Amino acid sequence: MSIKRTYTEINSKIKSGQAVVVTAEELIGMVKDKGIAATAEQVDVVTTGTFGPMCSSGAFINLGHSKPRMKIQKAWLNKVPAYGGIAAADVFLGATELPEDDPLNNSYPGEFRYGGGHVIEDMVAGKTIKYKAVAYGTDCYPLKEIETEITLQEINEAILMNPRNAYQNYNCAVNLSDRTVYTYMGMLKPGLGNAHYSTAGQLSPLLKDPDFRTIGIGTRIFLGGGIGYVIWNGTQHFPEHITDKDGKYLGSAGGTLSVLGDLKQMSPKWLKGSSFLGYGASLTVGIGIPIPVLDEDILRFAAASDEELYAPVVDYGDAYPNRKPGNLGYVSYAELKSGKISLNGKEIPTASMSSYKKAREIASILKGWILKGDFLLSQPAQLLPNTTSGIVGKALK
Amino acid sequence: MSPPKIVLRFTASISDKPIIYHLVKDYDLVVNIVKANINPHKEGMLILELSGEKYQEGLEYLRSQGVTVQPLTQEIVRNEDRCSSCGACTAICPSGALYIERPGMEVKFDSDKCVVCQLCLKICPLRAMEVRF
């Protein structure tokens, strides 16, 4: 490998305004023009982005102490329950939580108009939130009931803490059955009526550093419009290399992130409550990760294009819900983004559940932050586990 | 096929009168209220599906009471601020009114092609599609 860079060198260039920063999309064109070696010599940082529903998200909120003090046992924010089983004035609000009077799927398919993710969006938008809590009362925390209003700025802290975000790769969902199914991948028509995919492909953060050579604990990121950090691998982080039936390498999959940031710095533009017909409520999250070009190999992976990145096609009519192994083959992100794929001799319209347009915007914003000298790259304390870790998923018996 | 929708507009002076009751009782009409609204000035708006043999007589009764009656010109509109251009609606839209413009991967809405099936209203995860009456 010809070039080697360190975080110190790159950050020094960022501070002095000398760093060369490109988005992952821009990088693809550069490598085509000049090749990997010349591009690696020139580019210091590659930025990535993704904006999609990330169900495993939520916020730790410190409401401050009431007078008399209260040990919150159960709490509701805009009628959405928040978990009070931590310390006295802290609660955790999950993105997929629903009001107790939500009709769910009793009128199938349920609309799930409002949930925890929508509360988070409303908080970040500066809206007044109705807050109610109950407690069992103790000598030092005697108050048993409270009902009031809060805004994000008035409370002490709100920390966005998402245990599983930014899936490295994800299924392309189809439906082989003869009835419509409503899923977290949207509405899937019967008999292969449509195909929905989720990942941002050539802009997807974890597909651009697929073996986690730069992403790890402490990596500084764009999160929800503000600055955040990778704090651990996400739950269900099962890194693997995917291969087709002939053993050809098709890329990586299975990685996830656990991320955290200050909700007060974030924006409702990048944190949107979402509703999935027949499935539930969620939070659509914007994440962007910078990849330092420490060597040529890192740049080679960061330059992978949609034509080189693949997603497995999975049946959500039967195989997925019943945890049956296997898939229906692989399609490239270039095919998916074209608007149609061929499967079982049939041409199927495709659509994305994440926004490529917004992913591009995030990568550009992050590029701008770095170019301005405002955003320094942080060297991870420990890299995320990759395929050599041997981590595999365990099933609940 | 549901009956054609009509929009009724009430002035403040009649919005508290039992007009719908008379449509049912006196003209034997089947009434399905699609939407109802009274604004701060006490003026009312109703969107109904109305059917029955005395349909025309019912409409004449409404007009005689001072109610304005017109057919519904319904349309779907897109809240561009809310839309993130994911594309979840595009493979569902039966007429191709909602589609992805490439290479920008932006969702576009051609309202001329829209058949107002309203599927997109609930399919959109960010609820960016709205129906305007």
Short mmCIF file of C-alpha atoms in Angstrom, two decimals:
data_model
loop_
_atom_site.label_atom_id
_atom_site.label_comp_id
_atom_site.label_asym_id
_atom_site.label_seq_id
_atom_site.Cartn_x
_atom_site.Cartn_y
_atom_site.Cartn_z
CA MET A 1 0.00 0.00 0.00
CA SER A 2 1.45 3.31 -1.05
CA ILE A 3 -0.23 5.86 1.20
CA LYS A 4 -0.76 5.83 4.95
CA ARG A 5 -2.58 8.51 6.92
CA THR A 6 -3.23 8.93 10.62
CA TYR A 7 -6.17 10.55 12.37
CA THR A 8 -3.76 13.18 13.67
CA GLU A 9 -2.64 14.09 10.17
CA ILE A 10 -6.18 14.24 8.83
CA ASN A 11 -7.45 16.34 11.75
CA SER A 12 -4.52 18.69 11.34
CA LYS A 13 -5.53 19.21 7.70
CA ILE A 14 -9.17 19.69 8.72
CA LYS A 15 -8.21 22.39 11.24
CA SER A 16 -6.06 24.21 8.69
CA GLY A 17 -8.69 23.90 5.98
CA GLN A 18 -6.48 21.70 3.79
CA ALA A 19 -8.45 18.44 3.96
CA VAL A 20 -9.84 16.97 0.75
CA VAL A 21 -13.33 15.67 1.53
CA VAL A 22 -15.70 13.98 -0.91
CA THR A 23 -19.00 12.16 -0.60
CA ALA A 24 -19.07 8.43 -1.30
CA GLU A 25 -21.04 9.17 -4.45
CA GLU A 26 -18.48 11.70 -5.68
CA LEU A 27 -15.69 9.26 -4.90
CA ILE A 28 -17.05 6.70 -7.34
CA GLY A 29 -16.61 9.11 -10.25
CA MET A 30 -13.11 10.08 -9.14
CA VAL A 31 -11.96 6.48 -8.95
CA LYS A 32 -13.39 5.78 -12.39
CA ASP A 33 -11.48 8.76 -13.78
CA LYS A 34 -8.14 8.44 -12.02
CA GLY A 35 -7.99 5.01 -10.45
CA ILE A 36 -7.67 3.99 -6.83
CA ALA A 37 -4.02 4.83 -6.16
CA ALA A 38 -4.20 8.41 -7.43
CA THR A 39 -7.53 9.05 -5.70
CA ALA A 40 -6.28 7.60 -2.41
CA GLU A 41 -3.32 9.94 -2.59
CA GLN A 42 -5.64 12.93 -2.97
CA VAL A 43 -8.70 12.22 -0.78
CA ASP A 44 -8.52 12.44 3.03
CA VAL A 45 -12.15 11.80 4.03
CA VAL A 46 -15.18 10.16 2.43
CA THR A 47 -18.63 11.03 3.79
CA THR A 48 -21.68 8.77 3.77
CA GLY A 49 -25.35 9.16 4.66
CA THR A 50 -28.63 7.41 5.23
CA PHE A 51 -32.16 8.57 6.08
CA GLY A 52 -34.64 5.85 6.85
CA PRO A 53 -36.93 4.32 9.46
CA MET A 54 -34.92 3.00 12.40
CA CYS A 55 -37.28 1.33 14.83
CA SER A 56 -34.73 0.62 17.54
CA SER A 57 -34.49 4.26 18.60
CA GLY A 58 -35.51 6.34 21.57
CA ALA A 59 -34.62 9.08 24.00
CA PHE A 60 -33.53 9.23 27.60
CA ILE A 61 -35.20 12.30 29.06
CA ASN A 62 -34.49 14.03 32.35
CA LEU A 63 -37.54 16.06 33.27
CA GLY A 64 -36.09 17.84 36.27
CA HIS A 65 -37.49 17.64 39.77
CA SER A 66 -40.98 18.72 40.71
CA LYS A 67 -41.85 20.26 44.08
CA PRO A 68 -42.42 18.08 46.08
CA ARG A 69 -40.05 15.62 44.46
CA MET A 70 -41.29 12.57 42.62
CA LYS A 71 -39.89 9.14 41.79
CA ILE A 72 -41.50 8.64 38.37
CA GLN A 73 -42.89 5.12 38.04
CA LYS A 74 -45.01 5.48 34.91
CA ALA A 75 -44.96 8.43 32.57
CA TRP A 76 -46.75 9.57 29.43
CA LEU A 77 -45.61 12.12 26.87
CA ASN A 78 -48.45 13.24 24.62
CA LYS A 79 -50.22 10.11 25.91
CA VAL A 80 -47.40 7.85 24.73
CA PRO A 81 -46.01 5.75 27.62
CA ALA A 82 -42.40 6.28 28.62
CA TYR A 83 -40.46 3.86 30.81
CA GLY A 84 -39.83 5.13 34.34
CA GLY A 85 -37.81 2.23 35.75
CA ILE A 86 -34.56 4.17 36.08
CA ALA A 87 -33.71 7.00 38.47
CA ALA A 88 -36.26 9.40 39.88
CA ALA A 89 -36.55 12.11 37.22
CA ASP A 90 -35.42 10.06 34.21
CA VAL A 91 -37.57 8.28 31.64
CA PHE A 92 -36.90 6.43 28.40
CA LEU A 93 -39.22 7.01 25.45
CA GLY A 94 -39.11 4.39 22.70
CA ALA A 95 -39.77 5.31 19.08
CA THR A 96 -42.23 2.47 18.47
CA GLU A 97 -44.31 2.96 21.61
CA LEU A 98 -47.98 3.79 21.05
CA PRO A 99 -50.72 5.55 23.02
CA GLU A 100 -52.64 3.07 25.16
CA ASP A 101 -55.84 3.87 23.29
CA ASP A 102 -54.35 3.32 19.82
CA PRO A 103 -56.61 0.85 17.96
CA LEU A 104 -53.49 -1.06 16.82
CA ASN A 105 -54.57 -3.62 14.21
CA ASN A 106 -58.08 -4.04 15.60
CA SER A 107 -59.28 -2.27 12.46
CA TYR A 108 -56.79 -4.02 10.20
CA PRO A 109 -54.57 -2.63 8.82
CA GLY A 110 -54.01 -0.15 11.63
CA GLU A 111 -52.87 3.37 10.84
CA PHE A 112 -50.54 3.94 13.82
CA ARG A 113 -50.82 7.70 13.38
CA TYR A 114 -48.86 8.73 16.45
CA GLY A 115 -46.19 7.09 18.54
CA GLY A 116 -42.93 7.62 20.36
CA GLY A 117 -41.11 8.63 17.20
CA HIS A 118 -43.67 11.36 16.59
CA VAL A 119 -43.19 12.63 20.16
CA ILE A 120 -39.45 12.82 19.56
CA GLU A 121 -40.03 14.77 16.33
CA ASP A 122 -42.43 17.13 18.13
CA MET A 123 -39.93 17.67 20.95
CA VAL A 124 -37.12 18.47 18.54
CA ALA A 125 -39.46 20.83 16.68
CA GLY A 126 -39.86 22.79 19.91
CA LYS A 127 -43.50 21.89 20.42
CA THR A 128 -45.14 21.78 23.82
CA ILE A 129 -45.51 18.21 25.04
CA LYS A 130 -48.14 17.10 27.55
CA TYR A 131 -46.44 15.26 30.39
CA LYS A 132 -48.14 13.08 32.98
CA ALA A 133 -46.61 10.74 35.56
CA VAL A 134 -47.59 8.59 38.52
CA ALA A 135 -45.54 7.19 41.38
CA TYR A 136 -45.95 5.10 44.51
CA GLY A 137 -44.47 7.74 46.80
CA THR A 138 -41.51 7.50 49.19
CA ASP A 139 -40.31 9.66 52.06
CA CYS A 140 -37.73 11.44 49.93
CA TYR A 141 -39.94 11.46 46.80
CA PRO A 142 -43.46 11.92 48.18
CA LEU A 143 -45.37 13.24 45.15
CA LYS A 144 -47.62 10.60 43.56
CA GLU A 145 -49.15 12.33 40.58
CA ILE A 146 -48.25 15.14 38.21
CA GLU A 147 -49.65 16.57 35.01
CA THR A 148 -47.99 19.49 33.23
CA GLU A 149 -46.42 20.60 29.96
CA ILE A 150 -42.79 20.58 28.89
CA THR A 151 -40.64 21.67 25.98
CA LEU A 152 -37.25 20.30 25.02
CA GLN A 153 -35.49 23.52 25.94
CA GLU A 154 -37.07 23.64 29.41
CA ILE A 155 -36.00 20.18 30.53
CA ASN A 156 -32.51 19.26 31.68
CA GLU A 157 -31.49 16.65 29.13
CA ALA A 158 -32.79 14.62 26.27
CA ILE A 159 -30.34 12.11 24.87
CA LEU A 160 -31.17 10.31 21.65
CA MET A 161 -30.00 6.75 22.27
CA ASN A 162 -30.64 4.28 19.49
CA PRO A 163 -29.61 0.67 20.26
CA ARG A 164 -29.81 -0.56 16.69
CA ASN A 165 -29.47 1.77 13.73
CA ALA A 166 -27.99 2.06 10.25
CA TYR A 167 -28.28 -1.56 9.11
CA GLN A 168 -25.27 -2.35 6.94
CA ASN A 169 -27.43 -4.02 4.35
CA TYR A 170 -30.99 -5.21 4.35
CA ASN A 171 -33.46 -7.47 2.58
CA CYS A 172 -35.27 -6.67 -0.59
CA ALA A 173 -38.78 -7.63 0.53
CA VAL A 174 -41.31 -9.35 -1.72
CA ASN A 175 -44.52 -11.27 -1.14
CA LEU A 176 -45.03 -14.69 -2.73
CA SER A 177 -48.34 -15.31 -0.99
CA ASP A 178 -51.77 -14.55 -2.39
CA ARG A 179 -52.73 -11.85 0.09
CA THR A 180 -51.42 -8.34 0.74
CA VAL A 181 -49.07 -8.13 3.72
CA TYR A 182 -48.30 -4.99 5.72
CA THR A 183 -44.77 -4.90 7.08
CA TYR A 184 -41.98 -2.62 8.28
CA MET A 185 -40.93 -2.77 4.63
CA GLY A 186 -44.25 -1.25 3.62
CA MET A 187 -47.24 -2.74 1.89
CA LEU A 188 -46.26 -5.78 -0.17
CA LYS A 189 -48.69 -6.83 -2.87
CA PRO A 190 -49.49 -10.51 -3.40
CA GLY A 191 -47.90 -12.64 -6.11
CA LEU A 192 -44.69 -10.58 -6.38
CA GLY A 193 -46.63 -7.37 -6.99
CA ASN A 194 -43.81 -5.12 -5.79
CA ALA A 195 -40.36 -5.22 -4.20
CA HIS A 196 -39.23 -2.87 -1.46
CA TYR A 197 -35.64 -2.29 -0.39
CA SER A 198 -34.21 -0.14 2.35
CA THR A 199 -30.50 0.58 2.29
CA ALA A 200 -28.97 3.64 0.62
CA GLY A 201 -26.59 1.43 -1.41
CA GLN A 202 -23.48 3.29 -2.49
CA LEU A 203 -24.08 5.98 0.17
CA SER A 204 -24.86 3.54 3.00
CA PRO A 205 -22.35 4.13 5.83
CA LEU A 206 -21.63 0.52 6.76
CA LEU A 207 -21.41 -0.65 3.16
CA LYS A 208 -18.56 1.82 2.62
CA ASP A 209 -16.41 0.54 5.46
CA PRO A 210 -17.74 -3.00 5.30
CA ASP A 211 -15.14 -4.61 7.58
CA PHE A 212 -15.20 -1.78 10.14
CA ARG A 213 -11.62 -0.69 9.73
CA THR A 214 -12.48 2.88 10.76
CA ILE A 215 -15.89 2.70 12.45
CA GLY A 216 -15.95 1.87 16.13
CA ILE A 217 -16.65 3.03 19.65
CA GLY A 218 -16.36 6.79 19.75
CA THR A 219 -16.65 7.48 16.03
CA ARG A 220 -18.10 10.96 15.67
CA ILE A 221 -21.09 11.09 13.30
CA PHE A 222 -23.94 13.21 11.93
CA LEU A 223 -27.00 12.12 13.91
CA GLY A 224 -30.50 13.57 13.57
CA GLY A 225 -29.09 16.87 12.31
CA GLY A 226 -26.64 17.24 15.18
CA ILE A 227 -23.42 15.60 16.28
CA GLY A 228 -23.55 12.09 17.67
CA TYR A 229 -21.30 9.15 18.40
CA VAL A 230 -21.13 5.45 17.80
CA ILE A 231 -21.17 3.98 21.29
CA TRP A 232 -21.18 0.25 20.59
CA ASN A 233 -22.15 -2.13 17.85
CA GLY A 234 -25.90 -2.23 17.53
CA THR A 235 -27.92 -5.15 18.83
CA GLN A 236 -28.13 -8.07 16.39
CA HIS A 237 -24.74 -7.09 14.97
CA PHE A 238 -23.90 -10.27 13.05
CA PRO A 239 -21.25 -9.32 10.49
CA GLU A 240 -20.91 -11.61 7.51
CA HIS A 241 -19.78 -11.70 3.91
CA ILE A 242 -22.54 -12.63 1.54
CA THR A 243 -21.95 -14.92 -1.43
CA ASP A 244 -24.10 -16.16 -4.24
CA LYS A 245 -24.72 -19.85 -4.86
CA ASP A 246 -21.38 -20.11 -6.73
CA GLY A 247 -19.45 -18.65 -3.80
CA LYS A 248 -18.83 -15.26 -5.41
CA TYR A 249 -18.37 -12.44 -2.86
CA LEU A 250 -21.30 -10.03 -3.06
CA GLY A 251 -20.41 -7.71 -0.21
CA SER A 252 -21.09 -7.45 3.47
CA ALA A 253 -24.17 -7.53 5.64
CA GLY A 254 -25.30 -7.87 9.21
CA GLY A 255 -23.57 -4.90 10.84
CA THR A 256 -25.53 -2.47 13.01
CA LEU A 257 -24.73 0.55 15.17
CA SER A 258 -25.64 1.78 18.61
CA VAL A 259 -25.59 5.59 18.47
CA LEU A 260 -26.13 8.48 20.83
CA GLY A 261 -26.34 12.25 20.72
CA ASP A 262 -27.80 15.38 22.30
CA LEU A 263 -31.39 15.77 21.13
CA LYS A 264 -31.21 19.52 21.82
CA GLN A 265 -28.76 19.91 18.93
CA MET A 266 -30.91 17.99 16.50
CA SER A 267 -33.52 18.94 13.91
CA PRO A 268 -37.05 17.78 13.03
CA LYS A 269 -35.83 17.71 9.45
CA TRP A 270 -33.69 14.69 10.32
CA LEU A 271 -35.86 13.01 12.94
CA LYS A 272 -39.36 12.28 11.67
CA GLY A 273 -42.06 10.23 13.30
CA SER A 274 -43.29 7.63 10.85
CA SER A 275 -46.34 5.41 10.51
CA PHE A 276 -46.34 2.03 8.81
CA LEU A 277 -49.77 0.82 7.79
CA GLY A 278 -50.59 -2.45 9.53
CA TYR A 279 -47.22 -2.52 11.28
CA GLY A 280 -46.59 0.33 13.72
CA ALA A 281 -44.95 3.64 14.47
CA SER A 282 -41.26 4.39 14.09
CA LEU A 283 -38.69 7.15 13.79
CA THR A 284 -37.02 8.04 10.52
CA VAL A 285 -33.43 8.95 11.40
CA GLY A 286 -30.68 10.70 9.48
CA ILE A 287 -27.15 9.37 10.03
CA GLY A 288 -23.90 10.26 8.30
CA ILE A 289 -20.48 8.78 8.95
CA PRO A 290 -17.09 10.09 7.79
CA ILE A 291 -14.55 7.53 6.64
CA PRO A 292 -10.88 8.56 6.94
CA VAL A 293 -8.72 7.34 4.08
CA LEU A 294 -6.02 5.73 6.21
CA ASP A 295 -4.84 3.59 3.31
CA GLU A 296 -5.64 2.50 -0.22
CA ASP A 297 -7.73 -0.49 0.83
CA ILE A 298 -10.12 1.67 2.81
CA LEU A 299 -10.64 3.87 -0.20
CA ARG A 300 -11.25 0.86 -2.44
CA PHE A 301 -14.16 -0.27 -0.28
CA ALA A 302 -15.49 3.26 0.11
CA ALA A 303 -15.62 3.54 -3.70
CA ALA A 304 -17.94 0.56 -4.25
CA SER A 305 -20.83 1.52 -6.51
CA ASP A 306 -24.46 0.40 -6.65
CA GLU A 307 -23.50 -2.08 -9.38
CA GLU A 308 -21.15 -3.81 -6.92
CA LEU A 309 -23.46 -3.88 -3.90
CA TYR A 310 -26.16 -6.54 -3.48
CA ALA A 311 -29.23 -7.20 -1.37
CA PRO A 312 -30.89 -10.57 -0.75
CA VAL A 313 -34.48 -10.98 -1.93
CA VAL A 314 -36.67 -12.39 0.83
CA ASP A 315 -40.29 -13.53 0.84
CA TYR A 316 -42.36 -11.77 3.51
CA GLY A 317 -45.46 -13.78 2.76
CA ASP A 318 -44.18 -16.91 4.48
CA ALA A 319 -40.40 -17.40 4.76
CA TYR A 320 -39.55 -14.27 6.74
CA PRO A 321 -42.42 -14.33 9.27
CA ASN A 322 -41.89 -18.04 9.90
CA ARG A 323 -38.10 -17.78 10.04
CA LYS A 324 -37.47 -20.15 7.18
CA PRO A 325 -33.88 -20.10 5.91
CA GLY A 326 -32.73 -19.10 2.45
CA ASN A 327 -33.60 -16.34 0.02
CA LEU A 328 -34.72 -15.88 -3.57
CA GLY A 329 -31.35 -14.71 -4.85
CA TYR A 330 -29.54 -11.39 -4.90
CA VAL A 331 -30.12 -8.15 -6.78
CA SER A 332 -27.76 -5.22 -7.10
CA TYR A 333 -28.62 -1.79 -5.78
CA ALA A 334 -28.27 -0.50 -9.32
CA GLU A 335 -31.09 -2.83 -10.39
CA LEU A 336 -33.19 -1.86 -7.38
CA LYS A 337 -32.74 1.85 -8.04
CA SER A 338 -33.63 1.41 -11.71
CA GLY A 339 -37.25 0.96 -10.68
CA LYS A 340 -37.70 -2.69 -11.54
CA ILE A 341 -36.14 -6.11 -11.07
CA SER A 342 -36.70 -9.49 -12.69
CA LEU A 343 -37.66 -12.35 -10.43
CA ASN A 344 -39.08 -15.79 -11.22
CA GLY A 345 -39.51 -14.64 -14.80
CA LYS A 346 -41.53 -11.62 -13.77
CA GLU A 347 -40.73 -7.91 -13.92
CA ILE A 348 -41.47 -6.27 -10.58
CA PRO A 349 -41.61 -2.56 -9.70
CA THR A 350 -39.25 -1.55 -6.92
CA ALA A 351 -39.34 1.19 -4.32
CA SER A 352 -37.17 2.26 -1.43
CA MET A 353 -38.14 2.70 2.20
CA SER A 354 -35.20 5.03 2.82
CA SER A 355 -34.52 8.25 0.97
CA TYR A 356 -31.52 8.30 -1.33
CA LYS A 357 -32.08 12.00 -1.97
CA LYS A 358 -31.83 12.75 1.76
CA ALA A 359 -28.87 10.39 2.16
CA ARG A 360 -27.05 12.42 -0.48
CA GLU A 361 -27.95 15.60 1.36
CA ILE A 362 -26.58 14.24 4.65
CA ALA A 363 -23.29 13.19 3.06
CA SER A 364 -23.00 16.72 1.63
CA ILE A 365 -23.82 18.39 4.95
CA LEU A 366 -21.24 16.29 6.75
CA LYS A 367 -18.71 17.11 4.04
CA GLY A 368 -19.47 20.80 4.62
CA TRP A 369 -18.98 20.48 8.39
CA ILE A 370 -15.60 18.87 7.90
CA LEU A 371 -14.48 21.38 5.25
CA LYS A 372 -15.43 24.22 7.57
CA GLY A 373 -13.07 22.78 10.18
CA ASP A 374 -15.93 22.31 12.66
CA PHE A 375 -16.02 18.55 12.68
CA LEU A 376 -12.90 16.60 13.59
CA LEU A 377 -12.71 12.85 13.12
CA SER A 378 -12.41 10.81 16.27
CA GLN A 379 -10.27 7.70 16.36
CA PRO A 380 -12.30 4.82 17.80
CA ALA A 381 -11.34 3.45 21.20
CA GLN A 382 -12.18 0.04 19.76
CA LEU A 383 -13.30 -0.96 16.28
CA LEU A 384 -16.62 -2.72 15.79
CA PRO A 385 -16.44 -6.51 15.54
CA ASN A 386 -16.16 -7.71 11.94
CA THR A 387 -16.48 -11.12 10.28
CA THR A 388 -13.35 -12.44 12.02
CA SER A 389 -15.14 -12.11 15.37
CA GLY A 390 -17.28 -15.14 14.64
CA ILE A 391 -20.38 -13.51 16.13
CA VAL A 392 -23.53 -15.29 14.97
CA GLY A 393 -27.17 -14.73 15.77
CA LYS A 394 -28.91 -16.87 18.37
CA ALA A 395 -32.55 -17.82 18.11
CA LEU A 396 -35.05 -17.64 20.93
CA LYS A 397 -36.14 -21.20 21.72
CA MET B 1 -68.74 2.13 -6.72
CA SER B 2 -69.79 4.57 -4.05
CA PRO B 3 -72.37 7.27 -4.83
CA PRO B 4 -70.98 10.58 -6.08
CA LYS B 5 -69.88 12.87 -3.28
CA ILE B 6 -71.47 16.26 -2.84
CA VAL B 7 -70.29 19.22 -0.82
CA LEU B 8 -72.90 21.06 1.24
CA ARG B 9 -72.21 24.50 2.64
CA PHE B 10 -74.34 25.98 5.42
CA THR B 11 -74.60 29.56 6.55
CA ALA B 12 -74.41 30.32 10.25
CA SER B 13 -78.17 30.78 10.50
CA ILE B 14 -79.00 27.23 9.45
CA SER B 15 -76.06 25.21 10.67
CA ASP B 16 -77.93 24.20 13.82
CA LYS B 17 -81.02 22.94 11.96
CA PRO B 18 -81.83 19.19 11.60
CA ILE B 19 -81.44 19.14 7.83
CA ILE B 20 -79.85 15.70 7.55
CA TYR B 21 -82.70 14.30 9.61
CA HIS B 22 -85.18 15.53 7.02
CA LEU B 23 -83.19 14.04 4.14
CA VAL B 24 -83.55 10.65 5.79
CA LYS B 25 -87.06 10.97 7.22
CA ASP B 26 -88.85 12.90 4.49
CA TYR B 27 -86.95 11.84 1.35
CA ASP B 28 -85.92 8.31 2.32
CA LEU B 29 -82.29 8.93 1.37
CA VAL B 30 -79.24 6.96 2.44
CA VAL B 31 -76.70 9.40 3.87
CA ASN B 32 -73.02 8.69 4.38
CA ILE B 33 -71.16 11.58 5.96
CA VAL B 34 -67.60 11.59 4.63
CA LYS B 35 -66.45 14.76 6.35
CA ALA B 36 -68.03 17.44 8.52
CA ASN B 37 -66.72 20.74 9.76
CA ILE B 38 -68.00 23.91 11.39
CA ASN B 39 -65.67 26.86 11.24
CA PRO B 40 -65.27 29.55 13.94
CA HIS B 41 -67.93 31.64 12.18
CA LYS B 42 -70.45 28.82 12.67
CA GLU B 43 -70.56 28.17 8.94
CA GLY B 44 -70.78 24.48 8.18
CA MET B 45 -69.41 22.20 5.52
CA LEU B 46 -70.47 18.62 4.91
CA ILE B 47 -69.30 16.09 2.38
CA LEU B 48 -71.90 13.42 1.79
CA GLU B 49 -72.51 10.39 -0.28
CA LEU B 50 -76.23 10.52 -0.97
CA SER B 51 -78.39 7.91 -2.66
CA GLY B 52 -82.05 7.02 -3.02
CA GLU B 53 -85.05 7.37 -5.30
CA LYS B 54 -85.91 10.88 -4.14
CA TYR B 55 -82.36 12.11 -4.74
CA GLN B 56 -83.39 15.10 -6.85
CA GLU B 57 -86.17 16.08 -4.46
CA GLY B 58 -83.67 15.88 -1.63
CA LEU B 59 -81.28 18.24 -3.42
CA GLU B 60 -84.16 20.66 -4.07
CA TYR B 61 -85.06 20.54 -0.39
CA LEU B 62 -81.47 21.38 0.54
CA ARG B 63 -81.37 24.34 -1.81
CA SER B 64 -84.75 25.56 -0.54
CA GLN B 65 -83.26 25.64 2.95
CA GLY B 66 -80.43 27.87 1.78
CA VAL B 67 -77.78 25.16 1.56
CA THR B 68 -75.28 25.42 -1.27
CA VAL B 69 -74.86 22.11 -3.09
CA GLN B 70 -72.05 21.22 -5.47
CA PRO B 71 -70.29 18.09 -6.62
CA LEU B 72 -67.04 17.24 -4.91
CA THR B 73 -63.91 18.13 -6.79
CA GLN B 74 -61.57 16.19 -4.61
CA GLU B 75 -57.86 16.19 -5.03
CA ILE B 76 -54.79 14.68 -3.47
CA VAL B 77 -52.01 17.12 -2.66
CA ARG B 78 -48.48 16.51 -1.56
CA ASN B 79 -46.89 18.22 1.42
CA GLU B 80 -43.42 18.77 0.00
CA ASP B 81 -41.97 19.80 3.35
CA ARG B 82 -42.94 16.49 4.85
CA CYS B 83 -42.02 14.26 1.89
CA SER B 84 -38.52 12.81 2.18
CA SER B 85 -38.52 11.14 -1.25
CA CYS B 86 -38.14 7.61 0.08
CA GLY B 87 -40.39 6.21 -2.63
CA ALA B 88 -42.56 3.88 -0.54
CA CYS B 89 -45.64 5.20 -2.37
CA THR B 90 -44.34 4.77 -5.90
CA ALA B 91 -44.72 1.01 -6.30
CA ILE B 92 -48.19 1.23 -4.74
CA CYS B 93 -49.62 4.09 -6.82
CA PRO B 94 -51.86 2.40 -9.40
CA SER B 95 -51.81 5.21 -11.97
CA GLY B 96 -48.13 6.15 -11.84
CA ALA B 97 -48.99 9.64 -10.60
CA LEU B 98 -46.36 9.16 -7.90
CA TYR B 99 -43.02 8.21 -9.39
CA ILE B 100 -39.28 8.49 -8.89
CA GLU B 101 -37.43 10.97 -11.06
CA ARG B 102 -33.96 9.66 -11.85
CA PRO B 103 -31.05 10.17 -11.36
CA GLY B 104 -31.91 12.48 -8.45
CA MET B 105 -34.12 9.74 -6.93
CA GLU B 106 -36.74 12.35 -6.07
CA VAL B 107 -40.41 11.51 -5.67
CA LYS B 108 -42.60 13.49 -8.05
CA PHE B 109 -46.38 13.80 -8.12
CA ASP B 110 -48.29 14.29 -11.35
CA SER B 111 -51.73 15.28 -10.09
CA ASP B 112 -53.21 15.07 -13.59
CA LYS B 113 -52.67 11.32 -13.51
CA CYS B 114 -54.11 10.96 -10.03
CA VAL B 115 -57.32 8.93 -9.77
CA VAL B 116 -57.85 9.90 -6.11
CA CYS B 117 -57.85 6.29 -4.92
CA GLN B 118 -56.33 7.60 -1.65
CA LEU B 119 -54.04 4.60 -1.19
CA CYS B 120 -51.04 6.88 -0.75
CA LEU B 121 -52.58 8.74 2.18
CA LYS B 122 -52.03 5.87 4.58
CA ILE B 123 -49.11 4.22 2.82
CA CYS B 124 -46.81 7.21 3.19
CA PRO B 125 -44.78 6.65 6.38
CA LEU B 126 -44.41 10.41 6.90
CA ARG B 127 -48.04 11.17 5.99
CA ALA B 128 -46.98 13.62 3.30
CA MET B 129 -50.01 12.97 1.10
CA GLU B 130 -53.23 14.79 1.95
CA VAL B 131 -56.68 14.93 0.46
CA ARG B 132 -58.13 18.36 -0.20
CA PHE B 133 -61.89 18.67 -0.48
#
